GROMACS .gro file of N, CA and C in nm:
model
  408
    1MET      N    1   9.786  11.379  11.739
    1MET     CA    2   9.708  11.253  11.726
    1MET      C    3   9.805  11.140  11.686
    2LYS      N    4   9.797  11.031  11.755
    2LYS     CA    5   9.873  10.917  11.718
    2LYS      C    6   9.789  10.828  11.624
    3ARG      N    7   9.867  10.760  11.532
    3ARG     CA    8   9.803  10.679  11.434
    3ARG      C    9   9.894  10.560  11.402
    4LEU      N   10   9.826  10.450  11.363
    4LEU     CA   11   9.895  10.333  11.321
    4LEU      C   12   9.943  10.359  11.176
    5GLU      N   13  10.068  10.334  11.148
    5GLU     CA   14  10.125  10.353  11.018
    5GLU      C   15  10.215  10.233  10.984
    6ILE      N   16  10.236  10.218  10.854
    6ILE     CA   17  10.334  10.119  10.810
    6ILE      C   18  10.467  10.183  10.810
    7LYS      N   19  10.565  10.126  10.877
    7LYS     CA   20  10.701  10.175  10.889
    7LYS      C   21  10.789  10.122  10.782
    8ASP      N   22  10.780   9.992  10.756
    8ASP     CA   23  10.861   9.926  10.650
    8ASP      C   24  10.793   9.801  10.599
    9ILE      N   25  10.717   9.816  10.495
    9ILE     CA   26  10.636   9.706  10.441
    9ILE      C   27  10.730   9.595  10.383
   10GLU      N   28  10.851   9.628  10.347
   10GLU     CA   29  10.941   9.524  10.293
   10GLU      C   30  10.972   9.418  10.399
   11LYS      N   31  10.957   9.447  10.520
   11LYS     CA   32  10.991   9.352  10.625
   11LYS      C   33  10.877   9.262  10.657
   12CYS      N   34  10.753   9.285  10.604
   12CYS     CA   35  10.636   9.205  10.640
   12CYS      C   36  10.650   9.061  10.577
   13VAL      N   37  10.636   8.962  10.661
   13VAL     CA   38  10.640   8.827  10.612
   13VAL      C   39  10.502   8.757  10.618
   14GLY      N   40  10.406   8.842  10.658
   14GLY     CA   41  10.266   8.783  10.667
   14GLY      C   42  10.241   8.691  10.780
   15CYS      N   43  10.320   8.705  10.888
   15CYS     CA   44  10.306   8.608  11.003
   15CYS      C   45  10.174   8.616  11.071
   16GLY      N   46  10.102   8.729  11.066
   16GLY     CA   47   9.975   8.741  11.127
   16GLY      C   48   9.975   8.769  11.274
   17LEU      N   49  10.088   8.799  11.332
   17LEU     CA   50  10.085   8.825  11.475
   17LEU      C   51  10.009   8.955  11.511
   18CYS      N   52  10.011   9.054  11.427
   18CYS     CA   53   9.941   9.172  11.440
   18CYS      C   54   9.791   9.146  11.444
   19MET      N   55   9.749   9.059  11.351
   19MET     CA   56   9.607   9.018  11.331
   19MET      C   57   9.556   8.949  11.461
   20PHE      N   58   9.636   8.854  11.512
   20PHE     CA   59   9.595   8.779  11.633
   20PHE      C   60   9.591   8.865  11.753
   21ALA      N   61   9.690   8.964  11.764
   21ALA     CA   62   9.686   9.054  11.875
   21ALA      C   63   9.559   9.141  11.879
   22CYS      N   64   9.530   9.194  11.760
   22CYS     CA   65   9.409   9.275  11.748
   22CYS      C   66   9.288   9.198  11.781
   23SER      N   67   9.270   9.078  11.725
   23SER     CA   68   9.158   8.996  11.752
   23SER      C   69   9.144   8.967  11.900
   24ARG      N   70   9.248   8.937  11.960
   24ARG     CA   71   9.247   8.896  12.100
   24ARG      C   72   9.205   9.016  12.189
   25LYS      N   73   9.260   9.134  12.153
   25LYS     CA   74   9.221   9.252  12.231
   25LYS      C   75   9.076   9.291  12.222
   26PHE      N   76   9.020   9.275  12.106
   26PHE     CA   77   8.882   9.329  12.090
   26PHE      C   78   8.770   9.225  12.086
   27ALA      N   79   8.801   9.098  12.095
   27ALA     CA   80   8.699   8.997  12.094
   27ALA      C   81   8.622   9.002  12.225
   28SER      N   82   8.491   8.990  12.217
   28SER     CA   83   8.411   8.996  12.340
   28SER      C   84   8.437   8.874  12.430
   29HIS      N   85   8.478   8.764  12.367
   29HIS     CA   86   8.522   8.645  12.438
   29HIS      C   87   8.650   8.606  12.375
   30PRO      N   88   8.760   8.660  12.429
   30PRO     CA   89   8.893   8.636  12.365
   30PRO      C   90   8.920   8.485  12.345
   31GLU      N   91   8.967   8.453  12.225
   31GLU     CA   92   8.999   8.322  12.194
   31GLU      C   93   9.103   8.323  12.082
   32ILE      N   94   9.160   8.206  12.054
   32ILE     CA   95   9.252   8.200  11.941
   32ILE      C   96   9.179   8.218  11.809
   33GLY      N   97   9.228   8.298  11.719
   33GLY     CA   98   9.160   8.315  11.593
   33GLY      C   99   9.169   8.464  11.547
   34ASN      N  100   9.105   8.488  11.440
   34ASN     CA  101   9.116   8.623  11.384
   34ASN      C  102   8.978   8.691  11.355
   35SER      N  103   8.878   8.634  11.408
   35SER     CA  104   8.747   8.683  11.368
   35SER      C  105   8.712   8.825  11.411
   36SER      N  106   8.789   8.880  11.508
   36SER     CA  107   8.761   9.015  11.552
   36SER      C  108   8.870   9.113  11.513
   37SER      N  109   8.962   9.071  11.426
   37SER     CA  110   9.075   9.156  11.391
   37SER      C  111   9.031   9.267  11.292
   38ALA      N  112   9.089   9.380  11.316
   38ALA     CA  113   9.070   9.498  11.221
   38ALA      C  114   9.194   9.526  11.139
   39ILE      N  115   9.280   9.425  11.133
   39ILE     CA  116   9.403   9.435  11.051
   39ILE      C  117   9.421   9.300  10.987
   40LEU      N  118   9.462   9.301  10.858
   40LEU     CA  119   9.471   9.175  10.782
   40LEU      C  120   9.603   9.168  10.706
   41PRO      N  121   9.688   9.071  10.742
   41PRO     CA  122   9.808   9.049  10.659
   41PRO      C  123   9.773   8.971  10.536
   42VAL      N  124   9.827   9.010  10.425
   42VAL     CA  125   9.798   8.943  10.299
   42VAL      C  126   9.922   8.911  10.218
   43SER      N  127   9.928   8.789  10.164
   43SER     CA  128  10.039   8.752  10.085
   43SER      C  129  10.025   8.812   9.947
   44LEU      N  130  10.138   8.861   9.891
   44LEU     CA  131  10.134   8.924   9.759
   44LEU      C  132  10.180   8.822   9.654
   45SER      N  133  10.131   8.700   9.671
   45SER     CA  134  10.159   8.588   9.574
   45SER      C  135  10.299   8.542   9.570
   46GLY      N  136  10.338   8.489   9.682
   46GLY     CA  137  10.465   8.420   9.679
   46GLY      C  138  10.573   8.485   9.768
   47PHE      N  139  10.675   8.407   9.795
   47PHE     CA  140  10.774   8.446   9.886
   47PHE      C  141  10.854   8.568   9.835
   48GLU      N  142  10.874   8.572   9.705
   48GLU     CA  143  10.955   8.682   9.648
   48GLU      C  144  10.883   8.814   9.657
   49ARG      N  145  10.751   8.818   9.647
   49ARG     CA  146  10.678   8.942   9.656
   49ARG      C  147  10.642   8.985   9.791
   50GLY      N  148  10.652   8.894   9.889
   50GLY     CA  149  10.630   8.925  10.028
   50GLY      C  150  10.485   8.938  10.068
   51ALA      N  151  10.453   9.025  10.161
   51ALA     CA  152  10.320   9.042  10.213
   51ALA      C  153  10.291   9.188  10.241
   52THR      N  154  10.174   9.216  10.274
   52THR     CA  155  10.130   9.350  10.317
   52THR      C  156  10.028   9.343  10.424
   53VAL      N  157   9.999   9.447  10.483
   53VAL     CA  158   9.890   9.455  10.585
   53VAL      C  159   9.783   9.555  10.541
   54ILE      N  160   9.660   9.514  10.566
   54ILE     CA  161   9.549   9.610  10.532
   54ILE      C  162   9.481   9.649  10.658
   55PHE      N  163   9.462   9.782  10.678
   55PHE     CA  164   9.390   9.830  10.787
   55PHE      C  165   9.348   9.974  10.747
   56CYS      N  166   9.251  10.026  10.825
   56CYS     CA  167   9.198  10.160  10.798
   56CYS      C  168   9.311  10.262  10.794
   57LYS      N  169   9.306  10.346  10.685
   57LYS     CA  170   9.404  10.453  10.674
   57LYS      C  171   9.358  10.585  10.726
   58ALA      N  172   9.249  10.586  10.801
   58ALA     CA  173   9.200  10.704  10.870
   58ALA      C  174   9.167  10.815  10.770
   59CYS      N  175   9.073  10.792  10.678
   59CYS     CA  176   9.028  10.887  10.578
   59CYS      C  177   8.980  11.011  10.650
   60SER      N  178   9.001  11.128  10.593
   60SER     CA  179   8.952  11.250  10.656
   60SER      C  180   8.802  11.264  10.638
   61GLU      N  181   8.745  11.212  10.531
   61GLU     CA  182   8.601  11.205  10.513
   61GLU      C  183   8.564  11.057  10.484
   62PRO      N  184   8.560  10.977  10.588
   62PRO     CA  185   8.542  10.833  10.568
   62PRO      C  186   8.411  10.796  10.500
   63PRO      N  187   8.416  10.731  10.389
   63PRO     CA  188   8.295  10.689  10.316
   63PRO      C  189   8.213  10.586  10.398
   64CYS      N  190   8.278  10.513  10.483
   64CYS     CA  191   8.211  10.414  10.561
   64CYS      C  192   8.112  10.484  10.658
   65ALA      N  193   8.152  10.594  10.711
   65ALA     CA  194   8.067  10.672  10.805
   65ALA      C  195   7.951  10.729  10.737
   66GLN      N  196   7.976  10.773  10.608
   66GLN     CA  197   7.871  10.836  10.536
   66GLN      C  198   7.756  10.748  10.499
   67VAL      N  199   7.784  10.613  10.486
   67VAL     CA  200   7.679  10.521  10.445
   67VAL      C  201   7.617  10.444  10.559
   68CYS      N  202   7.667  10.462  10.680
   68CYS     CA  203   7.617  10.392  10.798
   68CYS      C  204   7.480  10.449  10.835
   69PRO      N  205   7.377  10.367  10.829
   69PRO     CA  206   7.242  10.415  10.853
   69PRO      C  207   7.208  10.438  11.003
   70THR      N  208   7.293  10.384  11.090
   70THR     CA  209   7.253  10.396  11.234
   70THR      C  210   7.353  10.487  11.307
   71GLY      N  211   7.458  10.532  11.248
   71GLY     CA  212   7.558  10.618  11.315
   71GLY      C  213   7.656  10.532  11.401
   72ALA      N  214   7.666  10.403  11.371
   72ALA     CA  215   7.765  10.319  11.439
   72ALA      C  216   7.907  10.359  11.410
   73LEU      N  217   7.927  10.414  11.292
   73LEU     CA  218   8.057  10.465  11.253
   73LEU      C  219   8.049  10.619  11.244
   74LYS      N  220   8.129  10.685  11.330
   74LYS     CA  221   8.129  10.829  11.331
   74LYS      C  222   8.265  10.882  11.297
   75PRO      N  223   8.275  10.982  11.209
   75PRO     CA  224   8.406  11.040  11.175
   75PRO      C  225   8.478  11.085  11.299
   76LYS      N  226   8.607  11.061  11.312
   76LYS     CA  227   8.684  11.102  11.419
   76LYS      C  228   8.764  11.225  11.380
   77LYS      N  229   8.777  11.324  11.469
   77LYS     CA  230   8.855  11.441  11.444
   77LYS      C  231   9.000  11.396  11.409
   78GLY      N  232   9.048  11.444  11.298
   78GLY     CA  233   9.184  11.408  11.251
   78GLY      C  234   9.188  11.290  11.159
   79GLY      N  235   9.073  11.227  11.135
   79GLY     CA  236   9.061  11.116  11.039
   79GLY      C  237   9.025  10.983  11.108
   80GLY      N  238   8.970  10.896  11.028
   80GLY     CA  239   8.924  10.766  11.083
   80GLY      C  240   8.787  10.770  11.135
   81VAL      N  241   8.756  10.667  11.209
   81VAL     CA  242   8.621  10.661  11.262
   81VAL      C  243   8.622  10.609  11.407
   82VAL      N  244   8.515  10.634  11.477
   82VAL     CA  245   8.484  10.578  11.603
   82VAL      C  246   8.377  10.473  11.578
   83TYR      N  247   8.389  10.356  11.626
   83TYR     CA  248   8.294  10.246  11.604
   83TYR      C  249   8.216  10.228  11.733
   84ILE      N  250   8.085  10.244  11.725
   84ILE     CA  251   7.992  10.227  11.838
   84ILE      C  252   7.916  10.094  11.808
   85GLU      N  253   7.971   9.985  11.860
   85GLU     CA  254   7.923   9.850  11.827
   85GLU      C  255   7.778   9.826  11.856
   86ARG      N  256   7.732   9.885  11.967
   86ARG     CA  257   7.587   9.859  12.001
   86ARG      C  258   7.494   9.920  11.900
   87LEU      N  259   7.538  10.015  11.821
   87LEU     CA  260   7.448  10.070  11.715
   87LEU      C  261   7.456   9.993  11.581
   88CYS      N  262   7.555   9.906  11.567
   88CYS     CA  263   7.579   9.840  11.439
   88CYS      C  264   7.465   9.732  11.422
   89ILE      N  265   7.407   9.734  11.305
   89ILE     CA  266   7.302   9.634  11.270
   89ILE      C  267   7.352   9.527  11.175
   90GLY      N  268   7.480   9.537  11.141
   90GLY     CA  269   7.541   9.435  11.052
   90GLY      C  270   7.498   9.443  10.908
   91CYS      N  271   7.466   9.570  10.859
   91CYS     CA  272   7.419   9.586  10.720
   91CYS      C  273   7.527   9.571  10.622
   92LYS      N  274   7.651   9.595  10.661
   92LYS     CA  275   7.772   9.584  10.583
   92LYS      C  276   7.782   9.692  10.474
   93TYR      N  277   7.705   9.799  10.478
   93TYR     CA  278   7.718   9.906  10.383
   93TYR      C  279   7.856   9.965  10.393
   94CYS      N  280   7.912   9.978  10.508
   94CYS     CA  281   8.045  10.029  10.539
   94CYS      C  282   8.148   9.940  10.467
   95VAL      N  283   8.135   9.812  10.471
   95VAL     CA  284   8.231   9.720  10.409
   95VAL      C  285   8.235   9.747  10.261
   96GLU      N  286   8.121   9.768  10.199
   96GLU     CA  287   8.111   9.797  10.056
   96GLU      C  288   8.169   9.934  10.026
   97ALA      N  289   8.147  10.031  10.112
   97ALA     CA  290   8.189  10.168  10.086
   97ALA      C  291   8.344  10.195  10.098
   98CYS      N  292   8.405  10.110  10.183
   98CYS     CA  293   8.549  10.129  10.205
   98CYS      C  294   8.631  10.102  10.082
   99THR      N  295   8.698  10.203  10.036
   99THR     CA  296   8.778  10.186   9.906
   99THR      C  297   8.902  10.102   9.927
  100LEU      N  298   8.942  10.083  10.047
  100LEU     CA  299   9.065  10.003  10.085
  100LEU      C  300   9.037   9.859  10.124
  101ASN      N  301   8.907   9.829  10.123
  101ASN     CA  302   8.872   9.697  10.181
  101ASN      C  303   8.924   9.672  10.320
  102ALA      N  304   8.915   9.776  10.407
  102ALA     CA  305   8.979   9.773  10.534
  102ALA      C  306   8.878   9.760  10.644
  103ILE      N  307   8.752   9.729  10.610
  103ILE     CA  308   8.655   9.695  10.717
  103ILE      C  309   8.617   9.548  10.697
  104PHE      N  310   8.627   9.472  10.805
  104PHE     CA  311   8.611   9.331  10.795
  104PHE      C  312   8.484   9.278  10.867
  105GLU      N  313   8.428   9.176  10.809
  105GLU     CA  314   8.311   9.111  10.872
  105GLU      C  315   8.355   9.012  10.978
  106ARG      N  316   8.292   9.023  11.092
  106ARG     CA  317   8.320   8.926  11.203
  106ARG      C  318   8.225   8.818  11.199
  107GLU      N  319   8.254   8.706  11.264
  107GLU     CA  320   8.170   8.590  11.269
  107GLU      C  321   8.027   8.616  11.328
  108ASP      N  322   8.022   8.722  11.415
  108ASP     CA  323   7.895   8.751  11.479
  108ASP      C  324   7.809   8.845  11.397
  109GLY      N  325   7.854   8.877  11.278
  109GLY     CA  326   7.774   8.962  11.188
  109GLY      C  327   7.804   9.110  11.198
  110LYS      N  328   7.884   9.150  11.306
  110LYS     CA  329   7.919   9.287  11.313
  110LYS      C  330   8.046   9.310  11.233
  111ILE      N  331   8.107   9.428  11.245
  111ILE     CA  332   8.230   9.458  11.175
  111ILE      C  333   8.349   9.483  11.265
  112ALA      N  334   8.462   9.478  11.203
  112ALA     CA  335   8.589   9.514  11.270
  112ALA      C  336   8.659   9.619  11.189
  113VAL      N  337   8.685   9.729  11.252
  113VAL     CA  338   8.761   9.838  11.185
  113VAL      C  339   8.868   9.893  11.280
  114CYS      N  340   8.981   9.924  11.227
  114CYS     CA  341   9.092   9.968  11.306
  114CYS      C  342   9.060  10.105  11.363
  115ILE      N  343   9.085  10.119  11.495
  115ILE     CA  344   9.056  10.243  11.568
  115ILE      C  345   9.184  10.309  11.599
  116HIS      N  346   9.302  10.261  11.548
  116HIS     CA  347   9.430  10.318  11.563
  116HIS      C  348   9.472  10.327  11.709
  117CYS      N  349   9.459  10.217  11.777
  117CYS     CA  350   9.503  10.210  11.918
  117CYS      C  351   9.653  10.177  11.934
  118GLY      N  352   9.706  10.116  11.828
  118GLY     CA  353   9.846  10.088  11.825
  118GLY      C  354   9.885   9.959  11.900
  119TYR      N  355   9.783   9.881  11.945
  119TYR     CA  356   9.815   9.761  12.022
  119TYR      C  357   9.893   9.661  11.940
  120CYS      N  358   9.862   9.644  11.816
  120CYS     CA  359   9.923   9.542  11.729
  120CYS      C  360  10.070   9.573  11.707
  121VAL      N  361  10.118   9.692  11.717
  121VAL     CA  362  10.255   9.731  11.692
  121VAL      C  363  10.346   9.652  11.786
  122ASN      N  364  10.305   9.632  11.912
  122ASN     CA  365  10.386   9.558  12.008
  122ASN      C  366  10.404   9.417  11.977
  123TYR      N  367  10.325   9.363  11.889
  123TYR     CA  368  10.333   9.221  11.855
  123TYR      C  369  10.397   9.193  11.719
  124CYS      N  370  10.440   9.296  11.645
  124CYS     CA  371  10.502   9.279  11.520
  124CYS      C  372  10.659   9.264  11.542
  125PRO      N  373  10.709   9.143  11.525
  125PRO     CA  374  10.846   9.117  11.551
  125PRO      C  375  10.945   9.168  11.443
  126HIS      N  376  10.882   9.217  11.335
  126HIS     CA  377  10.970   9.256  11.220
  126HIS      C  378  10.976   9.412  11.204
  127GLY      N  379  10.911   9.485  11.287
  127GLY     CA  380  10.913   9.632  11.270
  127GLY      C  381  10.839   9.683  11.150
  128VAL      N  382  10.738   9.620  11.111
  128VAL     CA  383  10.657   9.662  10.997
  128VAL      C  384  10.566   9.781  11.033
  129LEU      N  385  10.512   9.775  11.154
  129LEU     CA  386  10.416   9.877  11.193
  129LEU      C  387  10.477   9.975  11.294
  130GLU      N  388  10.422  10.092  11.301
  130GLU     CA  389  10.457  10.187  11.406
  130GLU      C  390  10.335  10.268  11.442
  131TYR      N  391  10.343  10.317  11.567
  131TYR     CA  392  10.233  10.391  11.625
  131TYR      C  393  10.299  10.529  11.655
  132ARG      N  394  10.266  10.630  11.576
  132ARG     CA  395  10.336  10.757  11.589
  132ARG      C  396  10.244  10.876  11.579
  133GLU      N  397  10.299  10.983  11.624
  133GLU     CA  398  10.220  11.112  11.614
  133GLU      C  399  10.217  11.155  11.467
  134VAL      N  400  10.101  11.200  11.423
  134VAL     CA  401  10.089  11.251  11.285
  134VAL      C  402  10.016  11.388  11.291
  135LYS      N  403  10.050  11.469  11.189
  135LYS     CA  404   9.980  11.595  11.178
  135LYS      C  405   9.851  11.575  11.110
  136THR      N  406   9.748  11.643  11.164
  136THR     CA  407   9.613  11.628  11.092
  136THR      C  408   9.567  11.756  11.034
   0.00000   0.00000   0.00000
């Protein structure tokens, strides 16, 4: 099973290219912006401390799926979740349940959660992210 991982967080400058790539791939009407992104670069308070990226770490027993009342989030074999958008009612229980704050609210009231497709890796010019095979 392949999964999105952090390769070298020290190289992250918080440029946001991963976020824009993700948003553009998954937006129902692709546009410039980040409202559909499932990955979030965050400054760690200044240039000296750098930045980090927040995304789903593919929990083996994801709490977000456990609180989803409609089954829009289903545990995926090997960790993480499958998101079935048409079942999402926008309750945000999953957002509250995620211990990593890695589920994001979109402008349309639905959620964005990383499905570990690896698309964003191709847009990180600093080698922060990698998409690699992991043991489950």
